[in-house]
Coordinates of C-alpha atoms and ligand atoms in Angstrom, one line a residue:
M211 CA 0.2 -0.1 0.5
T212 CA 1.3 3.1 -0.6
I213 CA 0.6 6.4 0.8
T214 CA -1.1 9.6 -0.3
I215 CA -1.3 12.8 1.1
T216 CA -3.0 15.8 -0.5
P217 CA -2.8 19.0 1.1
L218 CA -5.1 20.7 2.0
S219 CA -3.4 23.9 1.9
T220 CA -0.1 25.1 1.3
R221 CA 0.9 25.4 4.4
F222 CA -1.5 23.5 7.2
G223 CA -4.0 20.0 6.6
A224 CA -3.8 16.9 4.5
E225 CA -5.8 13.9 3.0
I226 CA -4.7 11.0 3.5
S227 CA -5.4 7.8 1.2
G228 CA -4.3 4.2 -0.1
L229 CA -4.4 2.5 3.3
D230 CA -6.5 0.1 4.9
I231 CA -6.1 1.3 8.8
T232 CA -8.8 -1.4 10.1
R233 CA -6.1 -3.9 10.4
P234 CA -2.8 -3.2 12.1
L235 CA 0.3 -1.6 9.9
D236 CA 3.6 -1.7 9.6
L237 CA 6.2 0.5 11.6
A238 CA 7.2 2.0 8.8
T239 CA 3.5 3.0 7.7
N240 CA 3.2 4.3 11.1
A241 CA 6.3 6.0 11.1
K242 CA 4.9 8.0 7.6
I243 CA 1.5 8.4 9.5
R244 CA 3.1 10.4 12.3
A245 CA 5.3 12.0 10.4
A246 CA 2.7 13.5 8.1
Q247 CA 0.3 14.5 10.7
D248 CA 3.4 16.6 12.5
R249 CA 4.3 18.3 9.4
W250 CA 0.8 18.9 8.8
G251 CA -1.2 19.5 11.6
V252 CA -4.8 17.7 10.8
T253 CA -5.2 14.6 8.3
V254 CA -7.9 13.9 6.6
W255 CA -9.2 9.9 6.1
R256 CA -12.3 9.2 4.4
D257 CA -14.6 6.4 4.3
T258 CA -11.8 4.7 7.4
G259 CA -14.6 1.7 8.0
L260 CA -13.1 2.0 11.2
T261 CA -15.8 1.0 14.2
D262 CA -15.6 1.7 17.7
A263 CA -12.5 -1.0 18.8
S264 CA -10.3 -0.5 15.5
H265 CA -10.3 3.1 15.8
V266 CA -9.2 3.1 19.8
A267 CA -6.8 0.7 18.3
F268 CA -5.9 2.9 16.0
S269 CA -5.4 5.8 18.0
R270 CA -2.5 4.1 19.2
L271 CA -0.2 3.9 17.2
F272 CA -0.1 7.9 18.7
G273 CA 1.0 7.2 22.1
L274 CA -0.9 6.7 25.3
V275 CA -5.0 6.6 24.7
E276 CA -6.5 8.9 27.7
L277 CA -10.0 7.3 29.1
A278 CA -12.4 9.8 28.3
P279 CA -14.7 10.9 31.8
R280 CA -17.4 9.2 33.4
H281 CA -19.8 11.4 34.8
Q282 CA -21.8 10.5 37.2
G283 CA -25.9 9.2 37.0
K284 CA -25.1 9.6 32.6
P285 CA -24.2 6.0 31.0
P286 CA -21.3 6.4 28.5
R287 CA -22.8 5.2 24.9
F288 CA -19.8 3.4 24.3
S289 CA -17.8 0.1 24.7
E290 CA -14.6 1.5 24.8
P291 CA -13.8 4.2 27.9
E292 CA -11.3 5.9 25.7
L293 CA -13.8 7.1 23.6
F294 CA -15.5 11.1 24.7
D295 CA -18.2 11.7 23.2
A296 CA -18.7 14.8 21.1
S297 CA -22.1 13.9 19.3
N298 CA -25.7 15.6 20.2
I299 CA -27.5 12.3 21.6
D300 CA -28.2 10.3 24.2
A301 CA -27.6 7.0 24.7
D302 CA -31.3 6.2 22.7
G303 CA -30.0 7.9 20.4
H304 CA -31.7 10.3 20.0
I305 CA -31.3 14.1 19.3
I306 CA -29.8 16.1 22.9
D307 CA -33.3 18.0 24.4
N308 CA -31.6 19.0 28.2
A309 CA -30.6 22.5 27.4
M310 CA -28.0 22.0 29.9
R311 CA -26.4 19.1 27.9
R312 CA -27.1 21.6 25.1
L313 CA -25.2 24.4 26.2
I314 CA -22.1 22.3 26.8
N315 CA -21.8 21.4 23.6
A316 CA -22.2 24.6 22.2
G317 CA -18.9 25.2 23.8
N318 CA -17.4 23.6 21.1
R319 CA -18.2 26.1 19.0
L320 CA -16.1 28.5 19.9
W321 CA -12.1 28.2 18.8
H322 CA -10.7 25.4 21.5
I323 CA -7.7 23.5 22.4
D324 CA -8.9 20.4 23.1
S325 CA -7.7 19.6 27.0
S326 CA -5.7 22.8 27.1
Y327 CA -7.8 23.2 30.4
M328 CA -5.8 20.3 32.0
N329 CA -2.3 20.7 32.9
V330 CA -1.1 17.6 31.3
R331 CA -1.9 18.3 27.5
S332 CA -3.4 16.2 24.7
A333 CA -1.5 15.4 21.4
Q334 CA -3.6 13.9 18.9
S335 CA -7.9 14.5 18.7
L336 CA -9.1 11.3 16.1
L337 CA -12.5 12.6 15.4
L338 CA -15.1 10.3 13.7
C339 CA -17.6 10.7 12.2
H340 CA -20.4 7.6 13.0
A341 CA -23.6 9.7 10.9
A342 CA -23.3 12.4 9.8
P343 CA -26.3 15.4 9.5
P344 CA -27.8 15.9 5.6
V345 CA -26.2 19.7 5.5
P346 CA -23.1 20.7 6.1
A347 CA -21.1 20.1 9.8
P348 CA -17.7 20.4 9.4
T349 CA -14.9 21.3 11.7
L350 CA -12.5 23.8 11.3
F351 CA -8.9 24.2 11.7
A352 CA -6.8 27.2 12.4
D353 CA -2.6 26.8 12.4
T354 CA -1.5 28.2 15.2
R355 CA 2.7 27.5 14.2
S356 CA 2.1 29.8 11.0
A357 CA -0.3 32.4 12.8
Y358 CA 2.6 32.6 15.8
D359 CA 5.2 32.7 12.6
D360 CA 3.6 35.8 10.8
L361 CA 3.0 37.9 14.2
P362 CA 4.4 41.5 14.1
Q363 CA 7.6 40.8 16.3
A364 CA 6.8 44.0 18.3
M365 CA 4.0 40.9 19.6
K366 CA 6.2 38.0 19.3
A367 CA 8.8 39.7 22.0
R368 CA 5.8 40.9 24.0
I369 CA 4.5 37.3 24.0
E370 CA 6.9 35.5 25.0
G371 CA 7.9 33.7 28.2
L372 CA 3.7 34.3 29.1
T373 CA 1.6 32.0 30.8
A374 CA -2.4 31.5 30.3
R375 CA -4.9 30.0 32.5
H376 CA -7.4 28.1 30.9
C377 CA -10.5 26.5 32.7
Y378 CA -13.1 23.8 30.7
F379 CA -16.1 26.1 32.0
Y380 CA -14.8 29.7 30.8
S381 CA -15.7 28.2 27.7
R382 CA -18.7 26.6 28.7
M383 CA -19.5 29.9 30.6
K384 CA -18.5 32.5 27.3
A385 CA -21.3 29.7 25.2
G386 CA -24.1 30.6 28.1
Y387 CA -23.7 27.8 30.1
P388 CA -24.8 29.8 33.7
T389 CA -22.2 29.8 36.0
S390 CA -19.9 32.7 37.5
E391 CA -16.6 34.1 37.5
E392 CA -16.8 33.1 41.2
E393 CA -17.8 30.1 40.2
L394 CA -14.8 29.6 38.1
D395 CA -12.3 30.6 40.3
R396 CA -12.6 27.5 42.7
M397 CA -12.8 25.3 39.9
P398 CA -9.8 23.8 38.2
H399 CA -7.2 26.0 36.0
A400 CA -4.4 24.7 33.9
Q401 CA -2.0 27.0 33.2
Q402 CA 0.1 27.4 30.2
P403 CA 2.8 29.0 28.0
L404 CA 1.1 31.5 25.0
V405 CA 3.8 29.9 23.1
M406 CA 4.5 26.6 22.3
E407 CA 7.3 24.9 21.3
H408 CA 5.9 22.2 18.7
R409 CA 8.7 19.0 19.7
A410 CA 7.8 17.1 16.7
S411 CA 8.2 19.7 13.8
G412 CA 10.9 22.0 15.8
R413 CA 8.9 25.1 15.4
R414 CA 6.1 27.1 17.5
A415 CA 3.0 27.4 18.0
L416 CA 0.5 30.0 19.5
Y417 CA -1.6 28.1 22.2
L418 CA -4.4 29.6 23.4
G419 CA -8.3 28.9 22.3
N420 CA -11.3 30.1 24.6
H421 CA -11.0 28.1 27.3
A422 CA -7.5 30.0 28.0
R423 CA -9.6 32.9 31.1
D424 CA -6.6 34.9 31.9
I425 CA -3.4 36.2 31.9
V426 CA -0.6 35.2 35.0
G427 CA 0.5 38.9 36.3
M428 CA -1.6 41.1 33.9
T429 CA -5.3 42.4 34.9
R430 CA -7.9 40.4 33.8
E431 CA -9.1 42.9 31.8
D432 CA -6.0 43.5 29.6
G433 CA -5.4 39.6 30.0
R434 CA -8.8 38.9 28.0
A435 CA -7.9 41.4 25.1
L436 CA -4.7 39.9 24.8
I437 CA -6.3 36.4 24.6
D438 CA -9.0 37.6 21.7
E439 CA -6.5 39.8 20.4
L440 CA -4.0 36.6 19.4
N441 CA -7.2 34.3 19.4
T442 CA -8.6 36.4 16.7
W443 CA -5.1 36.7 15.4
T444 CA -5.2 32.7 14.6
T445 CA -8.5 32.1 12.9
Q446 CA -7.9 34.7 10.6
D447 CA -9.5 32.8 7.0
R448 CA -5.5 32.4 6.4
Y449 CA -4.9 30.2 9.1
V450 CA -8.4 28.1 8.2
I451 CA -9.7 24.7 6.9
E452 CA -12.6 23.1 6.8
V453 CA -13.6 19.9 7.0
D454 CA -16.9 18.4 6.4
Y455 CA -17.6 14.5 7.1
S456 CA -19.4 11.7 5.5
T457 CA -20.1 8.7 7.6
G458 CA -16.2 7.2 7.7
D459 CA -14.7 9.9 7.5
M460 CA -12.4 10.7 10.2
S461 CA -10.3 13.6 10.9
I462 CA -6.6 13.8 13.1
W463 CA -5.6 17.2 14.5
D464 CA -2.5 17.8 16.7
N465 CA -3.9 20.4 19.2
L466 CA -0.2 21.4 20.7
C467 CA 0.3 23.0 16.8
T468 CA -4.1 24.0 16.2
M469 CA -6.9 25.3 17.1
H470 CA -10.3 24.1 16.3
R471 CA -14.0 24.3 16.4
A472 CA -17.5 22.5 15.7
G473 CA -19.1 24.3 12.7
D474 CA -22.6 26.0 12.8
F475 CA -25.9 24.2 12.0
D476 CA -29.0 22.9 13.1
D477 CA -27.9 20.8 16.3
T478 CA -32.2 20.5 17.8
A479 CA -32.7 19.1 13.6
Y480 CA -30.1 16.8 12.6
A481 CA -28.5 14.1 14.4
R482 CA -24.1 14.2 14.6
D483 CA -22.4 11.4 15.6
M484 CA -18.7 11.7 16.4
R485 CA -16.6 9.4 18.6
R486 CA -13.0 11.3 19.4
T487 CA -10.5 9.4 21.0
T488 CA -7.6 11.9 22.5
I489 CA -3.8 10.9 22.6
R490 CA -2.1 12.3 25.9
E491 CA 1.8 14.8 25.1
A492 CA 4.2 12.8 24.8
G493 CA 6.5 11.4 28.2
V494 CA 4.2 13.0 30.7
A495 CA 3.1 11.8 33.8
A496 CA -0.6 11.9 34.4
A497 CA -3.2 10.1 37.0
E498 CA -4.0 7.6 34.2
D499 CA -8.5 8.9 34.6
H500 CA -7.2 12.9 35.6
F501 CA -10.0 13.6 33.3
T502 CA -13.0 12.3 35.5
T503 CA -11.1 14.0 38.5
M504 CA -11.1 17.5 36.7
F505 CA -15.3 16.8 36.4
A506 CA -16.2 15.6 39.5
A507 CA -14.1 18.5 41.2
S508 CA -15.9 21.0 38.6
K509 CA -19.1 19.1 39.8
R510 CA -18.6 19.9 43.2
V511 CA -17.6 23.6 42.9
A512 CA -21.6 24.2 40.4
E513 CA -23.0 22.0 43.5
G514 CA -21.6 24.2 46.3
Ligands
OGA164 C1 -14.2 17.8 19.6 C2 -15.0 18.8 19.3 C3 -15.7 19.5 16.9 C4 -16.8 18.6 15.8 O1 -14.7 16.2 19.7 O2 -13.3 18.0 20.5 O3 -14.4 19.7 19.3 O4 -16.6 19.1 15.3 N1 -15.7 18.2 18.0 O5 -17.5 17.6 16.1
MN165 MN1 -12.7 19.9 20.6

């Protein structure tokens, strides 16, 4: 099998074809896939034929596959504990009509980086489409390496060494979820550098998105103005690609050199079944089930 790599834009994103990824691949092919991912930041795979089990198995070529958070009282839709549910349907396949859960999902329509609110970052996310609506419902991706490269020198100097505080429920609050700054203050936060060394490519990348709440050492107002300015810069059309899905299609993005958001569609009218695996950044230790721990801690705050 020969791997075919078709760029989706000059600097960023590529579609990969020619491989049957439902079966184990040889080491040389795995290395080519990782190299393509490191080079292009986003890869798109059409009509993969992957199941839940082979989705998880394929994901392992990138590293440690995270466990998805388990939420008390909410049975997961899948038997694989590694699958994050990025759909708008419940365990019976019905479109979610619970207003609070819809508001939580709405946060995915804001530009973000998966897991930036965790101290241990995620590298790749692998999002597989199990059912696509009959209307466009893409994911949008932004190239945080090129966005960094193109910054004016004065801005590069200004942000060098800065640290942001990220909080999951901050993006949810921005999307309309009812919570307050005071409540957020008591929730878990992660500190992340604004400028990321993307070790896999030797390039640098911005690391922000809408989980980024404050900048350490700056007033809330000044920090947010800077975060907004850089998020707006990064998501200009020239850094963005859009990927739409049919059933079986998968996108893989590297959270350490991209931002993404779900595109807009009528999620009260159409089911969209998307399942995700997530790879932990290489070489970092964390409790195995750290997402469940983080969400449980946030819930305790919310419940007082
Ligand atoms: C995600 C996500 C976007 C989408 O699964 O992390 O942001 O298009 N998904 O569903
Ligand atoms: Mn996401």
